[in-house]
Structures are given as C-alpha cells and as structure tokens.
Amino acid sequence: QAQFVESGGNLVQAGGSLKLSCKAQRMITSTFNSAIMGWYRQAPGKQRELVATITGGRDANYAESVKGRFTMSRDSARKTVYLQMNSLKPEDTAVYYCNRYNGELSWGQGTQVTVSS
C-alpha cells in the first residue's frame, strides 16, 4: 500500500482551476498532524520542485512561481492535504506529488496536471 495517493489532476485550459488531493493513507493520525506536508511537481525533463508546504498549525508557504494562485490546506480527520490551483498557466504542467517535507517518505504515483494554452 502506497504512502500517498494523489488525485484530481486533469487537462485544463490556461486560466482554469483544479483542486488536487493527497491522502497519507499509511500515516497514523498523530504522525500526520505533526508532519509538515509538501506538494511537489515534476515537469518533463526537469527535476522535482517544491511547490508549497503546510505545517500542522496550517501555516502555508509557497514557491514564488505559484504564490497568489495556489492554496494548500489540510484535513486532519481525513489525513489529506489539498492544493487549490487557480489561474493555471501552461508552465504549471507537471506530475504533482505530495510528501512529508520534514522527513521524506516513499513517493506515490502522482497526478498529472496538463494546462493547455
């Protein structure tokens, strides 16, 4: 059973919105609640990059490239993190993953986001 299961990716036109979900299915709730969780993305031919992080206290930080457009949130009861993506651009096209920022675990399959111009 994978550590993380990401979903919600799709093909969308530039300017559109998507909401991604990632369930930390193997984490116990207390571990999830104390974890700083991160969303990452990897575009074709590029290295994986950090997009956003959120603490257990729900303080979020964002990469400059997505600041003001993306919002990360978390639901402790569901052990799930979300990434609301608005005003999408073609350069946001990538496979999106989540993981624990403070102590990386095995990666999930990710979810594909494709933004057409």
mmCIF file of C-alpha atoms in Angstrom:
data_model
loop_
_atom_site.group_PDB
_atom_site.id
_atom_site.type_symbol
_atom_site.label_atom_id
_atom_site.label_comp_id
_atom_site.label_asym_id
_atom_site.label_seq_id
_atom_site.Cartn_x
_atom_site.Cartn_y
_atom_site.Cartn_z
ATOM 1 C CA GLN A 1 0.000 0.000 0.000
ATOM 2 C CA ALA A 2 1.457 3.338 -1.067
ATOM 3 C CA GLN A 3 2.285 6.037 1.469
ATOM 4 C CA PHE A 4 0.466 8.700 -0.512
ATOM 5 C CA VAL A 5 -2.349 8.639 -3.034
ATOM 6 C CA GLU A 6 -2.695 11.757 -5.159
ATOM 7 C CA SER A 7 -5.739 12.581 -7.275
ATOM 8 C CA GLY A 8 -7.521 15.414 -9.026
ATOM 9 C CA GLY A 9 -5.211 16.074 -11.946
ATOM 10 C CA ASN A 10 -6.696 16.756 -15.339
ATOM 11 C CA LEU A 11 -6.333 18.597 -18.620
ATOM 12 C CA VAL A 12 -7.414 22.222 -18.240
ATOM 13 C CA GLN A 13 -7.164 25.397 -20.284
ATOM 14 C CA ALA A 14 -4.929 28.242 -19.231
ATOM 15 C CA GLY A 15 -6.710 30.389 -16.678
ATOM 16 C CA GLY A 16 -8.645 27.447 -15.320
ATOM 17 C CA SER A 17 -8.642 25.841 -11.877
ATOM 18 C CA LEU A 18 -8.077 22.418 -10.354
ATOM 19 C CA LYS A 19 -8.074 21.045 -6.827
ATOM 20 C CA LEU A 20 -5.667 18.235 -6.045
ATOM 21 C CA SER A 21 -5.971 15.849 -3.117
ATOM 22 C CA CYS A 22 -3.403 13.645 -1.433
ATOM 23 C CA LYS A 23 -4.254 11.094 1.218
ATOM 24 C CA ALA A 24 -1.492 9.955 3.575
ATOM 25 C CA GLN A 25 -3.049 6.537 3.866
ATOM 26 C CA ARG A 26 -0.294 4.816 5.816
ATOM 27 C CA MET A 27 0.331 7.566 8.364
ATOM 28 C CA ILE A 28 -1.281 7.329 11.743
ATOM 29 C CA THR A 29 -3.256 10.447 12.572
ATOM 30 C CA SER A 30 -0.845 11.766 15.210
ATOM 31 C CA THR A 31 2.081 11.461 12.810
ATOM 32 C CA PHE A 32 0.140 13.241 10.094
ATOM 33 C CA ASN A 33 -0.893 16.030 12.441
ATOM 34 C CA SER A 34 2.707 16.753 13.392
ATOM 35 C CA ALA A 35 4.061 16.483 9.859
ATOM 36 C CA ILE A 36 4.946 19.399 7.658
ATOM 37 C CA MET A 37 3.419 18.297 4.377
ATOM 38 C CA GLY A 38 4.535 19.424 0.957
ATOM 39 C CA TRP A 39 3.261 19.473 -2.585
ATOM 40 C CA TYR A 40 5.868 18.933 -5.257
ATOM 41 C CA ARG A 41 5.804 18.808 -9.034
ATOM 42 C CA GLN A 42 7.960 17.429 -11.788
ATOM 43 C CA ALA A 43 7.708 18.670 -15.336
ATOM 44 C CA PRO A 44 9.061 16.604 -18.249
ATOM 45 C CA GLY A 45 12.847 16.773 -18.376
ATOM 46 C CA LYS A 46 13.089 18.752 -15.154
ATOM 47 C CA GLN A 47 13.875 17.984 -11.537
ATOM 48 C CA ARG A 48 11.152 17.660 -8.958
ATOM 49 C CA GLU A 49 10.491 21.000 -7.273
ATOM 50 C CA LEU A 50 8.752 22.056 -4.092
ATOM 51 C CA VAL A 51 5.537 23.965 -4.704
ATOM 52 C CA ALA A 52 4.066 24.504 -1.238
ATOM 53 C CA THR A 53 4.301 23.369 2.359
ATOM 54 C CA ILE A 54 1.901 23.450 5.281
ATOM 55 C CA THR A 55 2.570 22.905 8.968
ATOM 56 C CA GLY A 56 0.351 21.114 11.428
ATOM 57 C CA GLY A 57 -0.746 24.555 12.517
ATOM 58 C CA ARG A 58 -1.825 25.254 8.951
ATOM 59 C CA ASP A 59 0.844 27.834 8.188
ATOM 60 C CA ALA A 60 1.480 27.587 4.463
ATOM 61 C CA ASN A 61 4.379 28.718 2.308
ATOM 62 C CA TYR A 62 4.604 28.813 -1.457
ATOM 63 C CA ALA A 63 7.158 28.894 -4.233
ATOM 64 C CA GLU A 64 7.347 32.297 -5.877
ATOM 65 C CA SER A 65 6.066 30.841 -9.143
ATOM 66 C CA VAL A 66 2.705 29.871 -7.593
ATOM 67 C CA LYS A 67 2.283 32.464 -4.862
ATOM 68 C CA GLY A 68 -1.115 34.149 -5.081
ATOM 69 C CA ARG A 69 -2.505 31.437 -7.361
ATOM 70 C CA PHE A 70 -2.213 28.201 -5.333
ATOM 71 C CA THR A 71 -3.563 27.482 -1.853
ATOM 72 C CA MET A 72 -2.559 24.478 0.227
ATOM 73 C CA SER A 73 -4.768 23.142 3.008
ATOM 74 C CA ARG A 74 -5.087 20.051 5.160
ATOM 75 C CA ASP A 75 -7.780 17.945 6.830
ATOM 76 C CA SER A 76 -6.512 16.046 9.850
ATOM 77 C CA ALA A 77 -9.541 13.798 10.158
ATOM 78 C CA ARG A 78 -9.077 12.626 6.577
ATOM 79 C CA LYS A 79 -5.260 12.677 6.711
ATOM 80 C CA THR A 80 -5.442 14.551 3.450
ATOM 81 C CA VAL A 81 -3.778 17.621 2.004
ATOM 82 C CA TYR A 82 -5.188 19.674 -0.821
ATOM 83 C CA LEU A 83 -3.822 22.054 -3.413
ATOM 84 C CA GLN A 84 -6.261 24.538 -4.899
ATOM 85 C CA MET A 85 -4.770 25.814 -8.139
ATOM 86 C CA ASN A 86 -6.243 28.886 -9.802
ATOM 87 C CA SER A 87 -5.188 30.934 -12.828
ATOM 88 C CA LEU A 88 -3.310 27.953 -14.185
ATOM 89 C CA LYS A 89 -0.550 28.525 -16.734
ATOM 90 C CA PRO A 90 0.995 26.147 -19.280
ATOM 91 C CA GLU A 91 4.184 26.167 -17.195
ATOM 92 C CA ASP A 92 2.224 24.545 -14.357
ATOM 93 C CA THR A 93 2.034 21.378 -16.445
ATOM 94 C CA ALA A 94 3.658 18.588 -14.422
ATOM 95 C CA VAL A 95 3.053 15.494 -12.347
ATOM 96 C CA TYR A 96 2.139 16.638 -8.848
ATOM 97 C CA TYR A 97 3.113 14.708 -5.733
ATOM 98 C CA CYS A 98 2.776 15.153 -2.008
ATOM 99 C CA ASN A 99 5.182 14.002 0.677
ATOM 100 C CA ARG A 100 6.242 14.770 4.188
ATOM 101 C CA TYR A 101 8.565 17.776 3.977
ATOM 102 C CA ASN A 102 10.268 17.105 7.337
ATOM 103 C CA GLY A 103 11.341 13.556 6.612
ATOM 104 C CA GLU A 104 10.640 12.302 3.119
ATOM 105 C CA LEU A 105 8.793 9.021 2.701
ATOM 106 C CA SER A 106 8.333 6.894 -0.397
ATOM 107 C CA TRP A 107 6.700 8.710 -3.282
ATOM 108 C CA GLY A 108 3.275 7.987 -4.663
ATOM 109 C CA GLN A 109 2.287 7.795 -8.310
ATOM 110 C CA GLY A 110 1.432 11.454 -8.518
ATOM 111 C CA THR A 111 -1.356 13.068 -10.506
ATOM 112 C CA GLN A 112 -0.912 14.606 -13.942
ATOM 113 C CA VAL A 113 -1.837 18.249 -14.484
ATOM 114 C CA THR A 114 -1.783 19.480 -18.060
ATOM 115 C CA VAL A 115 -2.531 23.117 -18.857
ATOM 116 C CA SER A 116 -3.173 23.936 -22.488
ATOM 117 C CA SER A 117 -2.560 27.396 -23.915
#
